[in-house]
């Protein structure tokens, strides 16, 4: 039996307000399909810097539903780059971001926020069904959990991260079939480190990754063109810039895992 999150103080459900005509210009983009987008459900793993620069654009495009998972709390040091305000300090990130997204909506988007880590949600048997997941966390154990869980459910995942010096970042698309996150980073399953508090963080590189994440979602849901599954961009120079298709790695044991 799935847990009833609806009445819990650690969850929230909101609804956007439709604005007729707001989607007019984007419907003119080749390959974009508003009807498909309006039926789509995107699940965001994390509600910090990376998701703060993806989720607002998703609801401004009229996504049908968006779910946020994060057990962290807003701190004053988050306000320089995350979609939070002074009133949100001390509150759960998923709940606070859900509130911030509601006025950004152009459609009757269903917004859900849960004060849970992905691993906790999986352990509780939560309903994590969606059309696309975005993994915007800062640790590899959760990336691995997301890769395995959603691959077994035939759900694509968009992974994104930025470097420790906030100079460059990447987006990797794990589709329903084909290469997974371990094919890109073979040692990821052996890395259980979590980042140290106080690492550099700034908004500009997060905005770049957020834009690529949303574009990736578009290509997975609609017919917008994409010729890559891995994209990297740097700020200071072009040394990290790249666009390629990562192949499936022979012997990748990660692909054999399924939901428990």
Short mmCIF file of C-alpha atoms in Angstrom, two decimals:
data_model
loop_
_atom_site.label_atom_id
_atom_site.label_comp_id
_atom_site.label_asym_id
_atom_site.label_seq_id
_atom_site.Cartn_x
_atom_site.Cartn_y
_atom_site.Cartn_z
CA UNK A 1 0.00 0.00 0.00
CA UNK A 2 1.40 3.40 -0.98
CA UNK A 3 1.79 6.04 1.76
CA UNK A 4 -0.73 8.87 1.87
CA UNK A 5 1.48 11.94 1.48
CA UNK A 6 -1.37 14.34 0.87
CA UNK A 7 -2.19 15.18 4.50
CA UNK A 8 1.37 15.08 5.74
CA UNK A 9 3.09 18.31 6.86
CA UNK A 10 6.11 17.11 4.87
CA UNK A 11 4.27 17.30 1.54
CA UNK A 12 2.28 19.72 -0.53
CA UNK A 13 0.11 19.70 -3.62
CA UNK A 14 -0.69 22.86 -5.55
CA UNK A 15 -2.21 23.74 -8.90
CA UNK A 16 -1.17 26.36 -11.42
CA UNK A 17 -3.56 28.87 -12.95
CA UNK A 18 -4.05 28.72 -16.74
CA UNK A 19 -3.20 31.87 -18.71
CA UNK A 20 -4.81 31.72 -22.17
CA UNK A 21 -2.41 32.51 -24.98
CA UNK A 22 0.75 32.28 -22.87
CA UNK A 23 2.02 29.29 -24.84
CA UNK A 24 1.54 30.90 -28.26
CA UNK A 25 5.18 31.57 -29.21
CA UNK A 26 6.61 28.24 -28.10
CA UNK A 27 4.04 26.38 -30.16
CA UNK A 28 5.77 27.85 -33.21
CA UNK A 29 9.04 26.08 -32.38
CA UNK A 30 9.69 23.22 -34.85
CA UNK A 31 9.03 19.87 -33.20
CA UNK A 32 7.50 21.27 -30.02
CA UNK A 33 4.14 19.73 -29.13
CA UNK A 34 2.13 21.62 -26.54
CA UNK A 35 -0.53 18.93 -26.26
CA UNK A 36 2.08 16.32 -25.36
CA UNK A 37 3.82 18.70 -22.96
CA UNK A 38 0.57 19.51 -21.22
CA UNK A 39 0.03 15.79 -20.52
CA UNK A 40 3.58 15.18 -19.30
CA UNK A 41 4.77 14.56 -15.76
CA UNK A 42 8.35 15.46 -14.81
CA UNK A 43 9.84 14.24 -11.53
CA UNK A 44 12.72 16.31 -10.12
CA UNK A 45 15.20 14.63 -7.80
CA UNK A 46 16.50 17.45 -5.66
CA UNK A 47 15.13 20.98 -5.29
CA UNK A 48 18.35 22.98 -4.99
CA UNK A 49 20.43 24.96 -7.46
CA UNK A 50 20.16 22.72 -10.50
CA UNK A 51 16.44 22.06 -10.21
CA UNK A 52 15.82 25.72 -9.31
CA UNK A 53 16.97 26.57 -12.84
CA UNK A 54 14.98 23.81 -14.53
CA UNK A 55 11.62 23.55 -12.78
CA UNK A 56 10.46 27.17 -13.32
CA UNK A 57 10.99 26.84 -17.07
CA UNK A 58 9.13 23.52 -17.14
CA UNK A 59 6.03 25.04 -15.56
CA UNK A 60 6.32 28.13 -17.77
CA UNK A 61 6.14 25.77 -20.73
CA UNK A 62 2.91 24.30 -19.39
CA UNK A 63 4.04 20.92 -18.10
CA UNK A 64 1.08 18.85 -16.95
CA UNK A 65 2.62 17.87 -13.62
CA UNK A 66 5.87 18.31 -11.73
CA UNK A 67 7.00 16.47 -8.61
CA UNK A 68 9.87 17.60 -6.35
CA UNK A 69 11.81 15.37 -3.96
CA UNK A 70 14.26 16.82 -1.42
CA UNK A 71 14.73 16.40 2.33
CA UNK A 72 17.10 19.37 2.70
CA UNK A 73 16.26 22.74 4.22
CA UNK A 74 16.74 26.24 2.84
CA UNK A 75 19.70 28.18 4.25
CA UNK A 76 20.60 31.83 3.76
CA UNK A 77 23.62 30.78 1.69
CA UNK A 78 21.25 29.22 -0.89
CA UNK A 79 19.59 32.51 -1.78
CA UNK A 80 22.27 33.66 -4.24
CA UNK A 81 21.47 30.88 -6.73
CA UNK A 82 18.34 28.92 -5.77
CA UNK A 83 14.67 29.81 -6.29
CA UNK A 84 14.12 30.72 -2.65
CA UNK A 85 13.54 33.89 -0.70
CA UNK A 86 14.16 35.14 2.83
CA UNK A 87 10.78 33.78 3.90
CA UNK A 88 11.88 30.27 2.91
CA UNK A 89 14.93 30.02 5.17
CA UNK A 90 14.47 27.09 7.55
CA UNK A 91 11.79 25.44 5.42
CA UNK A 92 12.06 22.27 3.40
CA UNK A 93 13.36 22.88 -0.13
CA UNK A 94 10.81 20.74 -1.98
CA UNK A 95 7.89 22.40 -0.18
CA UNK A 96 9.33 25.92 -0.59
CA UNK A 97 10.11 25.44 -4.29
CA UNK A 98 6.60 24.10 -4.91
CA UNK A 99 5.22 27.37 -3.49
CA UNK A 100 7.59 29.41 -5.66
CA UNK A 101 6.59 27.52 -8.80
CA UNK A 102 2.85 28.12 -8.50
CA UNK A 103 2.92 31.78 -9.69
CA UNK A 104 5.30 30.78 -12.51
CA UNK A 105 2.69 28.52 -14.11
CA UNK A 106 0.95 29.30 -17.39
CA UNK A 107 -1.26 26.20 -17.18
CA UNK A 108 -3.12 24.16 -14.55
CA UNK A 109 0.08 22.29 -13.70
CA UNK A 110 -0.13 19.85 -10.80
CA UNK A 111 2.75 20.68 -8.44
CA UNK A 112 3.77 18.19 -5.74
CA UNK A 113 6.56 18.53 -3.23
CA UNK A 114 7.79 15.85 -0.81
CA UNK A 115 10.37 16.27 1.95
CA UNK A 116 12.07 13.01 1.03
CA UNK A 117 15.28 11.84 -0.56
CA UNK A 118 14.83 9.59 -3.58
CA UNK A 119 16.11 6.57 -1.65
CA UNK A 120 13.57 7.21 1.12
CA UNK A 121 10.74 7.54 -1.38
CA UNK A 122 11.72 4.26 -3.02
CA UNK A 123 11.98 2.50 0.36
CA UNK A 124 8.48 3.71 1.31
CA UNK A 125 7.02 2.44 -1.93
CA UNK A 126 6.03 5.92 -3.08
CA UNK A 127 4.47 6.29 -6.50
CA UNK A 128 7.31 7.78 -8.57
CA UNK A 129 5.71 7.22 -11.95
CA UNK A 130 6.46 9.97 -14.46
CA UNK A 131 7.36 10.55 -18.10
CA UNK A 132 10.84 11.95 -17.44
CA UNK A 133 13.00 12.34 -14.33
CA UNK A 134 15.66 15.00 -13.78
CA UNK A 135 18.42 14.14 -11.33
CA UNK A 136 19.89 17.37 -10.00
CA UNK A 137 21.65 16.21 -6.84
CA UNK A 138 25.24 16.58 -5.69
CA UNK A 139 26.10 12.98 -4.75
CA UNK A 140 26.73 9.75 -6.63
CA UNK A 141 24.76 7.31 -4.44
CA UNK A 142 21.53 9.08 -5.38
CA UNK A 143 22.57 9.28 -9.05
CA UNK A 144 23.12 5.52 -9.06
CA UNK A 145 19.80 4.90 -7.30
CA UNK A 146 18.01 7.09 -9.85
CA UNK A 147 19.69 5.37 -12.78
CA UNK A 148 18.77 1.88 -11.60
CA UNK A 149 15.25 2.64 -10.44
CA UNK A 150 14.07 4.53 -13.50
CA UNK A 151 15.88 2.30 -15.99
CA UNK A 152 13.98 -0.68 -14.60
CA UNK A 153 10.75 1.25 -15.08
CA UNK A 154 11.59 2.29 -18.67
CA UNK A 155 11.64 5.99 -17.71
CA UNK A 156 14.35 8.29 -19.13
CA UNK A 157 16.50 10.32 -16.74
CA UNK A 158 18.31 13.60 -17.36
CA UNK A 159 21.42 13.83 -15.16
CA UNK A 160 23.13 17.14 -14.53
CA UNK A 161 25.97 18.38 -12.33
CA UNK A 162 28.48 21.20 -12.02
CA UNK A 163 32.16 21.12 -11.09
CA UNK A 164 33.43 21.82 -7.58
CA UNK A 165 34.84 25.17 -8.71
CA UNK A 166 31.53 26.14 -10.39
CA UNK A 167 33.30 26.66 -13.72
CA UNK A 168 31.73 23.93 -15.87
CA UNK A 169 28.98 21.34 -15.90
CA UNK A 170 27.37 18.57 -17.90
CA UNK A 171 24.03 17.06 -18.87
CA UNK A 172 23.70 13.36 -19.66
CA UNK A 173 20.53 11.72 -20.94
CA UNK A 174 19.91 8.14 -19.90
CA UNK A 175 17.16 7.03 -22.25
CA UNK A 176 14.85 4.06 -21.83
CA UNK A 177 17.44 1.85 -23.51
CA UNK A 178 21.13 2.27 -24.25
CA UNK A 179 23.92 3.80 -22.15
CA UNK A 180 23.40 4.49 -18.45
CA UNK A 181 25.21 6.80 -16.05
CA UNK A 182 27.76 4.07 -15.28
CA UNK A 183 28.61 3.84 -18.97
CA UNK A 184 29.64 7.49 -18.73
CA UNK A 185 31.30 7.21 -15.31
CA UNK A 186 32.39 3.57 -14.72
CA UNK A 187 33.57 4.24 -11.16
CA UNK A 188 30.41 5.98 -10.01
CA UNK A 189 29.06 2.94 -8.13
CA UNK A 190 32.17 2.88 -5.91
CA UNK A 191 31.99 6.56 -5.00
CA UNK A 192 29.87 7.10 -1.89
CA UNK A 193 31.22 10.54 -1.05
CA UNK A 194 28.99 13.50 -0.35
CA UNK A 195 30.17 17.09 -1.02
CA UNK A 196 31.60 19.13 1.81
CA UNK A 197 29.51 22.08 3.00
CA UNK A 198 30.73 25.45 1.78
CA UNK A 199 31.88 24.43 -1.70
CA UNK A 200 31.80 27.25 -4.31
CA UNK A 201 28.38 27.83 -5.87
CA UNK A 202 27.07 30.54 -8.18
CA UNK A 203 24.05 31.05 -10.40
CA UNK A 204 25.56 31.47 -13.88
CA UNK A 205 26.74 27.90 -14.46
CA UNK A 206 23.50 26.58 -12.95
CA UNK A 207 21.48 28.58 -15.47
CA UNK A 208 23.42 26.95 -18.30
CA UNK A 209 22.73 23.47 -16.98
CA UNK A 210 19.10 24.29 -16.30
CA UNK A 211 18.58 25.37 -19.90
CA UNK A 212 20.16 22.17 -21.21
CA UNK A 213 18.04 20.06 -18.85
CA UNK A 214 14.81 21.61 -20.06
CA UNK A 215 15.87 21.26 -23.70
CA UNK A 216 16.66 17.60 -22.99
CA UNK A 217 13.18 17.10 -21.55
CA UNK A 218 11.71 18.70 -24.67
CA UNK A 219 13.57 16.26 -26.91
CA UNK A 220 12.39 13.29 -24.86
CA UNK A 221 8.75 14.36 -24.83
CA UNK A 222 8.37 16.02 -28.21
CA UNK A 223 10.11 16.00 -31.59
CA UNK A 224 12.65 18.76 -30.96
CA UNK A 225 15.94 17.78 -32.56
CA UNK A 226 18.92 16.45 -30.54
CA UNK A 227 22.04 14.69 -31.82
CA UNK A 228 23.73 14.00 -28.48
CA UNK A 229 23.22 12.34 -25.10
CA UNK A 230 26.12 14.11 -23.37
CA UNK A 231 26.78 17.83 -23.36
CA UNK A 232 29.43 19.68 -21.35
CA UNK A 233 29.96 23.45 -21.13
CA UNK A 234 32.58 25.56 -19.34
CA UNK A 235 32.51 29.24 -18.44
CA UNK A 236 36.15 30.33 -18.39
CA UNK A 237 37.17 28.78 -21.71
CA UNK A 238 36.17 26.11 -24.21
CA UNK A 239 38.34 23.33 -22.80
CA UNK A 240 35.35 21.50 -21.29
CA UNK A 241 32.89 22.21 -24.10
CA UNK A 242 31.71 19.07 -25.83
CA UNK A 243 28.76 17.42 -27.51
CA UNK A 244 28.77 13.67 -28.13
CA UNK A 245 26.85 10.42 -28.03
CA UNK A 246 28.15 8.18 -25.24
CA UNK A 247 27.82 4.51 -26.28
CA UNK A 248 26.71 1.66 -24.09
CA UNK A 249 29.72 0.20 -22.28
CA UNK A 250 30.36 -3.51 -22.71
CA UNK A 251 30.07 -5.38 -19.42
CA UNK A 252 28.22 -2.59 -17.65
CA UNK A 253 26.74 -4.42 -14.65
CA UNK A 254 24.67 -1.39 -13.76
CA UNK A 255 22.29 -2.11 -16.62
CA UNK A 256 21.43 -5.48 -15.10
CA UNK A 257 19.99 -4.04 -11.89
CA UNK A 258 16.25 -3.75 -11.39
CA UNK A 259 13.96 -2.38 -8.72
CA UNK A 260 13.93 -4.22 -5.45
#
